[in-house]
Short mmCIF file of C-alpha atoms and ligand atoms in Angstrom, two decimals:
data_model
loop_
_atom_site.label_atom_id
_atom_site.label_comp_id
_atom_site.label_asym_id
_atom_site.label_seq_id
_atom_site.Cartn_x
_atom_site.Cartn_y
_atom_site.Cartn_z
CA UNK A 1 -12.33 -10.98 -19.27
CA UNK A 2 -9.03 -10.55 -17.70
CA UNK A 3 -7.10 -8.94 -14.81
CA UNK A 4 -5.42 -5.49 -14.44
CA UNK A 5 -2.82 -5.07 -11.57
CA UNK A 6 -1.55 -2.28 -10.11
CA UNK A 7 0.99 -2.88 -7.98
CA UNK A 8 3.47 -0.32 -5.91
CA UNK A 9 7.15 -1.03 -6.13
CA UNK A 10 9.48 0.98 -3.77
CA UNK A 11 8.09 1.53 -0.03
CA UNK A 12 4.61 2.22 -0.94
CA UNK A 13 2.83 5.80 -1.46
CA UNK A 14 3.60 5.63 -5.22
CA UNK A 15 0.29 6.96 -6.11
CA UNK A 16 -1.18 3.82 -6.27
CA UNK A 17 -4.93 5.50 -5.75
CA UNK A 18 -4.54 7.89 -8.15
CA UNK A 19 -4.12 5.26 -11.14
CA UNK A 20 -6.26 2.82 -9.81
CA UNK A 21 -9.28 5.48 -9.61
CA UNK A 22 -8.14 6.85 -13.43
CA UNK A 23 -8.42 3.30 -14.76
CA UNK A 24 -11.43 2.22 -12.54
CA UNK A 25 -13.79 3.65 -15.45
CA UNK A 26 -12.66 1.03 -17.75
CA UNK A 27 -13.12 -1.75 -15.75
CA UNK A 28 -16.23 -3.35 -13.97
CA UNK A 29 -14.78 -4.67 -10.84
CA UNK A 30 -12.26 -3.18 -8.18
CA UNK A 31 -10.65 -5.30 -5.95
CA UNK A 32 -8.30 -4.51 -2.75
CA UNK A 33 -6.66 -7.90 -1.50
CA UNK A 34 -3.92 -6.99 1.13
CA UNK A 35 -3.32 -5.16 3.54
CA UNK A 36 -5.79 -2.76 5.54
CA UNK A 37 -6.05 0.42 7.23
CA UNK A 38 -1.92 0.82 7.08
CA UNK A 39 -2.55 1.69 3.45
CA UNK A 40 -3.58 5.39 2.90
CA UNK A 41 -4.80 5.86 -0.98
CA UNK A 42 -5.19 9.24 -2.23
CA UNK A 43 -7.78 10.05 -4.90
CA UNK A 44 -8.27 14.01 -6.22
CA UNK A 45 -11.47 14.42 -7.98
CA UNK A 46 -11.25 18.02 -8.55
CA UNK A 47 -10.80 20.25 -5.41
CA UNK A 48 -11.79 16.87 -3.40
CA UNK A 49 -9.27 15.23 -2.17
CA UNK A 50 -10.27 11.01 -0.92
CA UNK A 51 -8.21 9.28 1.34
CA UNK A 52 -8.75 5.71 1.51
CA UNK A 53 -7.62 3.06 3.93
CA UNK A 54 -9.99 -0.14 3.19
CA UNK A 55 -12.43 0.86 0.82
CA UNK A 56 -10.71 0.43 -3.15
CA UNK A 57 -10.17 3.54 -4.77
CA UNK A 58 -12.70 2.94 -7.53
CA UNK A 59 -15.58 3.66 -5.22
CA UNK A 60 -16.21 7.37 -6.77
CA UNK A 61 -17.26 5.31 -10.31
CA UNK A 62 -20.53 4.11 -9.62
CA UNK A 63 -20.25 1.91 -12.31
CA UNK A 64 -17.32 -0.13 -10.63
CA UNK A 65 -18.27 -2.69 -7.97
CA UNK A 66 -15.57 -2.55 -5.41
CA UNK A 67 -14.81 -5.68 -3.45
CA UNK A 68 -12.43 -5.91 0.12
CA UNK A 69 -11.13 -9.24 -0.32
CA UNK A 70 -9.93 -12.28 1.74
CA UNK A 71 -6.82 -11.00 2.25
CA UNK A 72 -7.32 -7.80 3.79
CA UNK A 73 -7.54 -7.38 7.42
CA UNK A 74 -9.75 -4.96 8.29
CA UNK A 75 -10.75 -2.73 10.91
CA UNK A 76 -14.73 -2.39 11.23
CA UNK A 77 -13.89 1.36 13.77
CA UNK A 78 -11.75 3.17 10.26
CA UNK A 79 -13.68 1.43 7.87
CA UNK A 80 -17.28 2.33 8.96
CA UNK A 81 -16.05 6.17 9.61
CA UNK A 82 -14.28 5.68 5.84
CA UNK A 83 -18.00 4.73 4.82
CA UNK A 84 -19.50 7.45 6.86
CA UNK A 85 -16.88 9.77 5.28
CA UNK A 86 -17.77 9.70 2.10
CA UNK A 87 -21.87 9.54 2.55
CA UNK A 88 -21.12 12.66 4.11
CA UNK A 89 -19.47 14.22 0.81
CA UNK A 90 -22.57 12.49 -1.80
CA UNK A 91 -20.96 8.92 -2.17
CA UNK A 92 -22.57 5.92 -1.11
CA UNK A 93 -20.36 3.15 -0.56
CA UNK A 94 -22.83 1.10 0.30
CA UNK A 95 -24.19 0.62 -3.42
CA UNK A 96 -20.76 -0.29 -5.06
CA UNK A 97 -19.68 -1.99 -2.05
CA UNK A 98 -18.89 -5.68 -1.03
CA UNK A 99 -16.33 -7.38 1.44
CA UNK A 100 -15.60 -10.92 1.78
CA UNK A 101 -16.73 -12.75 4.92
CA UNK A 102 -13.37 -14.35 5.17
CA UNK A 103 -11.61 -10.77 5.59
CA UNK A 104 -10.38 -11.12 8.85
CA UNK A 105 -10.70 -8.26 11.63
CA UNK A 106 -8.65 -5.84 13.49
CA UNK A 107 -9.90 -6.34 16.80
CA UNK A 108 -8.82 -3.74 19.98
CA UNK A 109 -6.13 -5.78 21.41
CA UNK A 110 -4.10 -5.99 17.43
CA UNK A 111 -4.19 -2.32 18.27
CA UNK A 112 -2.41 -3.06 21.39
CA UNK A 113 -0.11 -5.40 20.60
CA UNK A 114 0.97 -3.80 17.72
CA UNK A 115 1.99 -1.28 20.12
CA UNK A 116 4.19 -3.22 22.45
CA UNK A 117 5.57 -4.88 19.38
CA UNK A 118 6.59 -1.73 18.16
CA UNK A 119 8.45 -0.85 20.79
CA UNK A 120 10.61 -3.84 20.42
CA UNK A 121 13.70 -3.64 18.66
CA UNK A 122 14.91 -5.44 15.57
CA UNK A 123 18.19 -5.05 13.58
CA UNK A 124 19.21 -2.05 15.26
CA UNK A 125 15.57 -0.24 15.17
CA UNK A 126 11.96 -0.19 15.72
CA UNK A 127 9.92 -1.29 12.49
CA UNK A 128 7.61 1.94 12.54
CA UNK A 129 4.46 0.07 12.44
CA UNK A 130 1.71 2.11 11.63
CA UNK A 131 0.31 0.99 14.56
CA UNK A 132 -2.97 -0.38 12.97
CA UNK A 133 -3.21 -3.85 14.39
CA UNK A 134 -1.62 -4.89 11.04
CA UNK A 135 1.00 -7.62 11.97
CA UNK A 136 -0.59 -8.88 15.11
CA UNK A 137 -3.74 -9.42 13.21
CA UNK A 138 -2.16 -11.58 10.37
CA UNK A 139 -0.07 -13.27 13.28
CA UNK A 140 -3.64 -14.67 14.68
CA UNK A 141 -4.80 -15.75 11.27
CA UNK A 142 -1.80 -17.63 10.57
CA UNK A 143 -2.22 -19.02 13.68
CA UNK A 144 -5.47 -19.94 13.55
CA UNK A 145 -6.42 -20.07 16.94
CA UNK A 146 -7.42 -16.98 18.32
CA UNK A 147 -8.29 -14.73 15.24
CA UNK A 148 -12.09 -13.61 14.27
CA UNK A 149 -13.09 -12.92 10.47
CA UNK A 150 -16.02 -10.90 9.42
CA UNK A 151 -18.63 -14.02 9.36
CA UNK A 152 -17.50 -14.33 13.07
CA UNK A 153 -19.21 -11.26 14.09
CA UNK A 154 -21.90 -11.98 12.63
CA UNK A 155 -22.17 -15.64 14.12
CA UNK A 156 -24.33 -16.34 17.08
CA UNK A 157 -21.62 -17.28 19.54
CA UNK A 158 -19.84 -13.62 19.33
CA UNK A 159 -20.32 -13.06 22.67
CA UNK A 160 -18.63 -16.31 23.93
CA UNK A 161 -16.07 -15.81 21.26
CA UNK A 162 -14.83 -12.38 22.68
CA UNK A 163 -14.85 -13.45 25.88
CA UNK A 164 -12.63 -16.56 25.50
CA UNK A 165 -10.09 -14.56 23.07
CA UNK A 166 -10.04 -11.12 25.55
CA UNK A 167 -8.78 -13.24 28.52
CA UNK A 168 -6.60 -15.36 26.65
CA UNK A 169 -4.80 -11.90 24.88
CA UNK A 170 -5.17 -10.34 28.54
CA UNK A 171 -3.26 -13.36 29.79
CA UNK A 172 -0.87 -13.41 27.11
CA UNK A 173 -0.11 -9.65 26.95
CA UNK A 174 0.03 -9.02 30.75
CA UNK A 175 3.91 -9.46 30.95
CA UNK A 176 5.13 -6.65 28.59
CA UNK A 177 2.26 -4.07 28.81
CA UNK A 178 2.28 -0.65 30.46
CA UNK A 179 0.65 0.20 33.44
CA UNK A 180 -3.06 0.68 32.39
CA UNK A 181 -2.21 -0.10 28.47
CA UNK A 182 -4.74 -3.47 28.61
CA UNK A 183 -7.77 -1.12 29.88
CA UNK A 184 -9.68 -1.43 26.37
CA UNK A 185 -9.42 -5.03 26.56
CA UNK A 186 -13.36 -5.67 28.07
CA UNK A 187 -14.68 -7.87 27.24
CA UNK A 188 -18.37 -6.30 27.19
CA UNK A 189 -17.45 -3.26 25.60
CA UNK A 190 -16.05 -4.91 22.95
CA UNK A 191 -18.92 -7.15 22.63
CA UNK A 192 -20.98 -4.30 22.02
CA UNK A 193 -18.81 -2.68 19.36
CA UNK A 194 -18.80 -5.97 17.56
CA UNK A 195 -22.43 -6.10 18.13
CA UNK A 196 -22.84 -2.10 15.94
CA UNK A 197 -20.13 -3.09 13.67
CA UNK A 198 -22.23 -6.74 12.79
CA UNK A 199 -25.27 -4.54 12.01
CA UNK A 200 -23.77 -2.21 9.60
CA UNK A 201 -21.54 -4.68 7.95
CA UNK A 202 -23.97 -7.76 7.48
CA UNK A 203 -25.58 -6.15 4.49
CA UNK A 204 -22.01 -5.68 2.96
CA UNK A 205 -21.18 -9.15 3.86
CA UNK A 206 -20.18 -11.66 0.78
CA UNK A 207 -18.92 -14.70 -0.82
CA UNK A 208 -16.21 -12.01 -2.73
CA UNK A 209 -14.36 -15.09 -4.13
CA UNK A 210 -17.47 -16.77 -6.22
CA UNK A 211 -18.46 -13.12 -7.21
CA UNK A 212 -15.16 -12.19 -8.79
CA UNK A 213 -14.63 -15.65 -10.17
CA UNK A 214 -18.32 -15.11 -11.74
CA UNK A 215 -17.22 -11.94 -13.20
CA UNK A 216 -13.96 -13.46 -14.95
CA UNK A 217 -16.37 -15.85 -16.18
CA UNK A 218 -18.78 -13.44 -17.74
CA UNK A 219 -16.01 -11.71 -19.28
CA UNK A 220 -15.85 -8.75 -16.96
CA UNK A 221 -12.48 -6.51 -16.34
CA UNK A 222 -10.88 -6.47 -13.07
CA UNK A 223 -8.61 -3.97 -11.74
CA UNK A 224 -6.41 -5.14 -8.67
CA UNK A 225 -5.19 -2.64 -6.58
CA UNK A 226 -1.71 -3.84 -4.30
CA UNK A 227 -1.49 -1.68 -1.02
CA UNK A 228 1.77 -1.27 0.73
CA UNK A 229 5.04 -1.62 -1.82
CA UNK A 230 7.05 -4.19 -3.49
CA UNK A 231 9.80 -3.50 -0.79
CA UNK A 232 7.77 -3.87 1.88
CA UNK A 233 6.88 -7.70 1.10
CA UNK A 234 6.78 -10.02 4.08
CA UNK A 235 8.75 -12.56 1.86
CA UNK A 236 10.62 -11.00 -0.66
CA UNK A 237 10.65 -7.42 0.98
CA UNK A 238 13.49 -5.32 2.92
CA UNK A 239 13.00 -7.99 5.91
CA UNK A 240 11.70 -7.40 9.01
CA UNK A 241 11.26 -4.14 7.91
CA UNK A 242 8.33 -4.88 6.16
CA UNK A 243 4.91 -5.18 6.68
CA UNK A 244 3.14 -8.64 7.13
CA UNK A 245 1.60 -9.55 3.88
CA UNK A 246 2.63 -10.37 0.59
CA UNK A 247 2.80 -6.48 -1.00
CA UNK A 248 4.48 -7.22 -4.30
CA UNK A 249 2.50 -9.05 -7.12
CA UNK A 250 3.10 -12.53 -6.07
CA UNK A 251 0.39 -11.52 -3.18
CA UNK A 252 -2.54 -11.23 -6.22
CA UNK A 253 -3.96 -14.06 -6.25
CA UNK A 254 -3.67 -16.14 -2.68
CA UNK A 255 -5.51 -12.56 -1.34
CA UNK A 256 -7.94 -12.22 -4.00
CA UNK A 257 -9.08 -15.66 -4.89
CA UNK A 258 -8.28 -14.93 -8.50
CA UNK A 259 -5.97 -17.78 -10.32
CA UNK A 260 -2.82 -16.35 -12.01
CA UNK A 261 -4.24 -17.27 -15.58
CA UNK A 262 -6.47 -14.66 -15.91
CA UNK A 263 -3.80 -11.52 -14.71
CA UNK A 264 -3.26 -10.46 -18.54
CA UNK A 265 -1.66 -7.36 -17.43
CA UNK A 266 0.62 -5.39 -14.39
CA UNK A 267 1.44 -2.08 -14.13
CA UNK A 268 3.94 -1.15 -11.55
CA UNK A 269 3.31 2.30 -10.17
CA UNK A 270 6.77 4.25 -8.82
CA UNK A 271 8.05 7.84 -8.08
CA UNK A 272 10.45 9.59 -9.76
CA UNK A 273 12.54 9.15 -6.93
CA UNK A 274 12.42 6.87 -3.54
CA UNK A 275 10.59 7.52 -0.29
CA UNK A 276 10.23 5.28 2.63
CA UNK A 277 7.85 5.85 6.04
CA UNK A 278 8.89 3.90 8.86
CA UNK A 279 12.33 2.43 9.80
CA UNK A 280 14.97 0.14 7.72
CA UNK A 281 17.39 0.31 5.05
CA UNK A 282 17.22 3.16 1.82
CA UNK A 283 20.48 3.27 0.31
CA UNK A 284 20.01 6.35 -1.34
CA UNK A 285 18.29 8.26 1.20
CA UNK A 286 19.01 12.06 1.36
CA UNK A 287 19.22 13.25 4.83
CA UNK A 288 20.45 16.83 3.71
CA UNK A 289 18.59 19.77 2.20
CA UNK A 290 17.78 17.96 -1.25
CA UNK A 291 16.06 15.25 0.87
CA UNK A 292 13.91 18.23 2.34
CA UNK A 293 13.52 20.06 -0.84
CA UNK A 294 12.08 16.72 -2.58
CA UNK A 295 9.61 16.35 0.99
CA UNK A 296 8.77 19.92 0.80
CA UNK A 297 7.80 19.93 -2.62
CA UNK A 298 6.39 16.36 -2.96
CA UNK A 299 4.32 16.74 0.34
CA UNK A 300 5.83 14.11 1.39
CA UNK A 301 3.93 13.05 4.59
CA UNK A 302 2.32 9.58 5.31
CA UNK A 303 -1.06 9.55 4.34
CA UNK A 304 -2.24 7.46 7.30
CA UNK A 305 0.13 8.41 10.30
CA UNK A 306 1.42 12.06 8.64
CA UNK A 307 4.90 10.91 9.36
CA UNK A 308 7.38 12.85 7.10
CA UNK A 309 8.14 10.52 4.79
CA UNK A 310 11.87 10.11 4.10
CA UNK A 311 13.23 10.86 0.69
CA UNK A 312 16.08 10.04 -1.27
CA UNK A 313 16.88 9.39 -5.35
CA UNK A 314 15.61 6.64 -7.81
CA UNK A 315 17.23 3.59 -6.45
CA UNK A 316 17.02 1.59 -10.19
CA UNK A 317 18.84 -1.77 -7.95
CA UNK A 318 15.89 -1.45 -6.15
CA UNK A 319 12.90 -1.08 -8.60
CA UNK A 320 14.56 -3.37 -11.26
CA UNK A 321 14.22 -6.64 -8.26
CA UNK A 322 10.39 -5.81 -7.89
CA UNK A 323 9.86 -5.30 -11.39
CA UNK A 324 10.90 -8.36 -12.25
CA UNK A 325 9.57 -10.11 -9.06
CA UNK A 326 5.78 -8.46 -9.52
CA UNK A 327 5.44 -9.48 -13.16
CA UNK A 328 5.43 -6.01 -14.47
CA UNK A 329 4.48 -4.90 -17.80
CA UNK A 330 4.18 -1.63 -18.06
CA UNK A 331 5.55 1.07 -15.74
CA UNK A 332 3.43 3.76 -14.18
CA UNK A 333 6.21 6.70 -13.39
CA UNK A 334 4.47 9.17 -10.97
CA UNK A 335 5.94 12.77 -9.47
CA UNK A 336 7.69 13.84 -12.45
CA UNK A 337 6.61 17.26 -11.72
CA UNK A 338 8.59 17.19 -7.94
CA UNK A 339 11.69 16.85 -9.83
CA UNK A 340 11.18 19.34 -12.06
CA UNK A 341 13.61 21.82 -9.39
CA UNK A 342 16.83 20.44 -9.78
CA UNK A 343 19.38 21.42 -12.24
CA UNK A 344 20.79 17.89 -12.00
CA UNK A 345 19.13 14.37 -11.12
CA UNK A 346 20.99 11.36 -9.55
CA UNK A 347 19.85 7.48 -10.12
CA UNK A 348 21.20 5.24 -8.40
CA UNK A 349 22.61 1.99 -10.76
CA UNK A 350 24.24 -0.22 -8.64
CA UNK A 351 25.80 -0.38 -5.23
CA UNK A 352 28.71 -0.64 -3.60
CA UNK A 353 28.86 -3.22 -0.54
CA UNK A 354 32.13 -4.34 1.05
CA UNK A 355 34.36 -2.61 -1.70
CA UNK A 356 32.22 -4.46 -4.05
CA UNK A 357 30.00 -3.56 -6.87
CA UNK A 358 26.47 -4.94 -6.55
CA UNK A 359 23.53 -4.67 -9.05
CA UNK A 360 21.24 -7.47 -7.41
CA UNK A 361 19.16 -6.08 -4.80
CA UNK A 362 20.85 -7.99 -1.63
CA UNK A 363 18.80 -10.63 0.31
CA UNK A 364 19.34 -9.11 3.92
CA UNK A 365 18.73 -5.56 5.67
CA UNK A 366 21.91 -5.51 6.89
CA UNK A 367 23.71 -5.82 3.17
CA UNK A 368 21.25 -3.28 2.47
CA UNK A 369 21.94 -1.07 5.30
CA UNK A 370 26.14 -1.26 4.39
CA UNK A 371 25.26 -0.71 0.62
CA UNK A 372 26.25 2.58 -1.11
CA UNK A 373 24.76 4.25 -3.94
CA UNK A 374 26.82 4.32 -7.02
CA UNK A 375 24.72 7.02 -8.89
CA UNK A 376 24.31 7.91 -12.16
CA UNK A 377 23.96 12.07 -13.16
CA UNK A 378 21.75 12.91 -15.12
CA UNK A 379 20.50 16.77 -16.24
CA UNK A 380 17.43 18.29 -14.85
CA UNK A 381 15.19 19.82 -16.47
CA UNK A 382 14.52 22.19 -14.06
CA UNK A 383 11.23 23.61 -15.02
CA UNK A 384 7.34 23.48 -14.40
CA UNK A 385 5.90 20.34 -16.03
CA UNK A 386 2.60 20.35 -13.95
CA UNK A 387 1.14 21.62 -17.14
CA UNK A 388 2.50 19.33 -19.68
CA UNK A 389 -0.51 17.38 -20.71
CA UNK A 390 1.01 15.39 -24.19
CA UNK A 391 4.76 13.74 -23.31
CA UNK A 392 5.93 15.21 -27.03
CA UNK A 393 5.57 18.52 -25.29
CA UNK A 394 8.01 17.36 -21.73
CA UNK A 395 11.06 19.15 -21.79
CA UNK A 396 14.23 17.05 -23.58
CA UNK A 397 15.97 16.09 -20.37
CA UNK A 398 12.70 14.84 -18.86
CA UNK A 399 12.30 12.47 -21.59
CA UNK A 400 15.90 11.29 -21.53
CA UNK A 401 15.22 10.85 -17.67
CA UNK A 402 12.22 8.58 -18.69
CA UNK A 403 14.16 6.92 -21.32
CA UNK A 404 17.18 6.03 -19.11
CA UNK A 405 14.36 4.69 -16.06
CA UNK A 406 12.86 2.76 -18.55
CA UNK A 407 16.54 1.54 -19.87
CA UNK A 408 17.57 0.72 -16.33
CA UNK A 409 14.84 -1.00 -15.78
CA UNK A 410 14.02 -3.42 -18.37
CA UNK A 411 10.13 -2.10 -18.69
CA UNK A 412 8.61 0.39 -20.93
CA UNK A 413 6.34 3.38 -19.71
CA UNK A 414 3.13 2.82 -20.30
CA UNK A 415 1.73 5.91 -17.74
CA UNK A 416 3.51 9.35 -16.87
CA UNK A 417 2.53 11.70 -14.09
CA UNK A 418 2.96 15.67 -13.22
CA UNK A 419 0.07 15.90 -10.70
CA UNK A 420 -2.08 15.05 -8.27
CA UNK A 421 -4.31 15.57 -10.59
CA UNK A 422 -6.64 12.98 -12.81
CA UNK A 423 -5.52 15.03 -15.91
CA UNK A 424 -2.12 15.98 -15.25
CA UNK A 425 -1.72 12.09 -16.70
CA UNK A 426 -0.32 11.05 -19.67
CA UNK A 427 -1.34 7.38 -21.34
CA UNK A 428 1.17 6.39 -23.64
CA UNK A 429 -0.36 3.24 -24.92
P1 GDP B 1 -0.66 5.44 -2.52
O1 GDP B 1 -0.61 4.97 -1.12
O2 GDP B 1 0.27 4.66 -3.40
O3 GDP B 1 -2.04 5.51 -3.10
O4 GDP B 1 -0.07 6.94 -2.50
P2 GDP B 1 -0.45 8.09 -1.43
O5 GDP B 1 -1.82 8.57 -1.72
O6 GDP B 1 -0.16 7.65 -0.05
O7 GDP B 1 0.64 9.19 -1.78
C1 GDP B 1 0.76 9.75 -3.05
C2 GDP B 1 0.60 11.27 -2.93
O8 GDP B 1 1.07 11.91 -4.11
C3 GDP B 1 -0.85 11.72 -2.81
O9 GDP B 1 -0.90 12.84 -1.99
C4 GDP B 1 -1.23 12.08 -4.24
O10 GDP B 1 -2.29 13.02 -4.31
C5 GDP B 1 0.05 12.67 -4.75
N1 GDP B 1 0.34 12.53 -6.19
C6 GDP B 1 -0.04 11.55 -7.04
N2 GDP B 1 0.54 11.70 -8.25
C7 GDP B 1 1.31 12.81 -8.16
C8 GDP B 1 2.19 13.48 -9.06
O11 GDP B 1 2.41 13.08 -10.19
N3 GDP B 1 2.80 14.62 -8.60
C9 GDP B 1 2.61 15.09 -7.34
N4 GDP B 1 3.24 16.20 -7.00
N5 GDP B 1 1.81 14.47 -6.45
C10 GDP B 1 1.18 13.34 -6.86
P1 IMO B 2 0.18 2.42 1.02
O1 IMO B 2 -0.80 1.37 0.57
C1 IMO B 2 3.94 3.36 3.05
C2 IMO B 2 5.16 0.71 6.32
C3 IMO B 2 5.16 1.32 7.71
C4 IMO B 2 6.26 0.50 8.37
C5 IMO B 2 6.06 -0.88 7.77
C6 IMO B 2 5.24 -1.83 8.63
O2 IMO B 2 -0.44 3.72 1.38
O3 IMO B 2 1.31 2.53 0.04
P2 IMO B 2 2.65 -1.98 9.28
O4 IMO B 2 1.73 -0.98 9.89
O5 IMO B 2 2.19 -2.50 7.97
O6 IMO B 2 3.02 -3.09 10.23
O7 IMO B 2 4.04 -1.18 9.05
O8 IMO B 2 5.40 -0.68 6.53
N1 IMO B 2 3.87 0.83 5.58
C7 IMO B 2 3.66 1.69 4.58
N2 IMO B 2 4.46 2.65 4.07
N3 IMO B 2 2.72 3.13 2.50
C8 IMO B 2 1.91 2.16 2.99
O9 IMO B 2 0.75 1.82 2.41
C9 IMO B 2 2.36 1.41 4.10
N4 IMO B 2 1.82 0.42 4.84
C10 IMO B 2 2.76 0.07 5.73
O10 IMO B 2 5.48 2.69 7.66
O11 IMO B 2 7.52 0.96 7.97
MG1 MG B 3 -0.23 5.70 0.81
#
């Protein structure tokens, strides 16, 4: 009776899916809390290959309820093609499915306004939204007035509802739009989606905060699985470049409904080395031929937008601040295999900002953006570990590679990865 966490903490993409689907089995309850369809979770069950956006990544264990939270925001258009998705391929969500009336919704004009805010820009760049409604939509929830939640759909003054909010955002967005950029913005069509989306979703519908409080109760294991990274933490994240929820661990409980004294245990998934999708700061981003070489053999391409993801080395300033800040216990260290091509391995121990030698992960972007890398060289092992399958039998520089990560970070490995794989996994504890 207790709560597992698994929570990313560079830039997201850490492989978050892939644990949270291996340690599903031992757990009765799934939970996804923040976030929505900007996350892109990758689960490989043999030559399948799942990739989720809302739906938790335990939904291939039919054993595992899995529950969309409060604090997602969701969007019923991705969601219901996720579900149709993977009836298609022999799963059906809808057994092991449940999502909390209170989630709130991604409704057409987010989409749109996520879009103009993109184009805005911030510090010296454009955020690189995702462009799934994400920020726009948490905007309207913290602001109370003009954002719709699940149970609102299925309430009987929907129609009124969309009307009053379409020409209020019509209004509102008029001044910066494109020519023809507010056309989805009817209000009738969008009644009518809501209208399909209300019928498949009402039987998924529920209280998710008495259920999982029931199951803690009854003694049942839950597994929480974070979206987005660590770094990309509205509050203690790279900000603005960030997304707009709380990412790291401290997000756990005010998006799940689950009270910090029964989280018994967080694992904090990272690569090898960094990546990053979207703008901002990444001190030891590569933007030479080993930054390609680590995308080309990572496949290093955004799992929702396929944006090449940008690559660099193990920033340890970095990952030591959100290991600390998420509560982490145990580290999850994922991609070992990518860097098994290099003859020698950089890690990145501190920076240098203003002449100055920094090892606390600075406050603002723009410290961030003047920081740079003092790195660490290590040797590579330089050989194929995608077979490796007990971590007595990884090569002797892998392990001191471990050993030092674990070292410069204050955590001990509790999970090491050379695949995309479920068995190319190795538990140490
Ligand atoms: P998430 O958002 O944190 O769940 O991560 P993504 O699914 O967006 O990206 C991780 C990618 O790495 C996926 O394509 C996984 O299949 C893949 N992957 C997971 N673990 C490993 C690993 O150890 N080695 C390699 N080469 N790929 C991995
Ligand atoms: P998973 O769960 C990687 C990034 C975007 C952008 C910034 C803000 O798969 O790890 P948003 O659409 O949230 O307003 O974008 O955050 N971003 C992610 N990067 N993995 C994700 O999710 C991300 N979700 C958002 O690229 O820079
Ligand atoms: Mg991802």
């Amino acid at each position: 009776m207790s709560a597992t966490c698994v929570i990313g903490l560079q830039w997201g993409d850490e492989a978050k899916g892939k644990l949270v689907d291996l340690l599903a089995p031992r757990h009765d309850v799934v939970v996804r809390y923040q976030g929505g369809a900007n996350a892109g979770h990758t689960v490989v069950s043999g030559d399948q290959v799942y990739k989720l956006h809302h739906v938790p990544s335990g939904i291939l264990h039919r054993s595992v309820t899995n529950v969309i939270a409060p604090g997602v925001v969701m969007e019923p258009t991705t969601l219901l093609k996720e579900l149709d998705g993977l009836q298609s391929r022999g799963i059906n969500p809808l057994e092991n499915l449940m999502i909390s009336e209170r989630a709130h919704l991604v409704m057409p004009w987010h989409i749109v306004e996520d879009r103009i805010s993109n184009r805005q820009i911030v510090s010296g760049e454009s955020i690189g939204s995702t462009l799934r409604g994400i920020g726009p939509c948490y905007r309207d929830k913290v602001g109370r007035t003009h954002a719709m939640r699940l149970a609102d759909i299925l309430a009987p003054n929907l129609k009124e509802r969309i009307e009053e909010i379409t020409e209020y955002k019509r209004r509102w967005l008029t001044a910066l739009a494109d020519d023809g950029e507010l056309d989805s913005l009817n209000a009738s069509a969008i009644y009518e989606m809501a209208c399909g989306w209300g019928e498949r979703l009402r039987p998924l519908s529920k209280d998710t905060t008495h259920f999982v409080l029931d199951q803690l109760e009854a003694g049942k294991q839950l597994l929480m699985e974070g979206a987005q990274g660590s770094l990309l933490d509205i509050d203690h994240g790279t900000y603005p470049f960030v997304t707009s929820s709380n990412a790291s661990g401290v997000g756990i409980s005010s998006g799940s409904g689950v009270p910090a004294k029964w989280i018994k245990k967080v694992i904090g998934v990272c690569k090898a080395y960094s990546t990053r999708v979207g703008g901002g700061p990444f001190p030891t981003e590569l933007m030479d031929a080993t930054g390609q070489k680590i995308r080309d053999i990572g496949r290093e391409y955004g799992t929702t937008t396929g944006r090449p993801r940008r690559c660099g080395w193990f920033d340890a300033v970095a990952v030591r601040y959100t290991a600390r800040l998420s509560g982490i216990d145990r580290l999850s260290l994922m991609m070992m295999d990518v860097l098994g091509h290099f003859n020698e391995i950089q890690v990145c121990v501190a920076y240098e900002i203003d002449g100055k030698r920094v090892e606390q992960f600075p406050c603002l972007a723009d410290d961030l953006r003047r920081a740079k890398p003092i790195y660490e060289t290590l040797k590579g092992w330089n050989q194929d570990v995608t077979g490796v399958r007990d971590i007595d039998a990884m090569p002797a520089e892998a392990k001191s590679y471990m050993k030092r990560i674990s070292e410069l970070i204050g955590v001990p490995i509790g999970v090491v990865s050379v695949g995309p794989d479920r068995e190319q996994t190795m538990f140490l504890d």
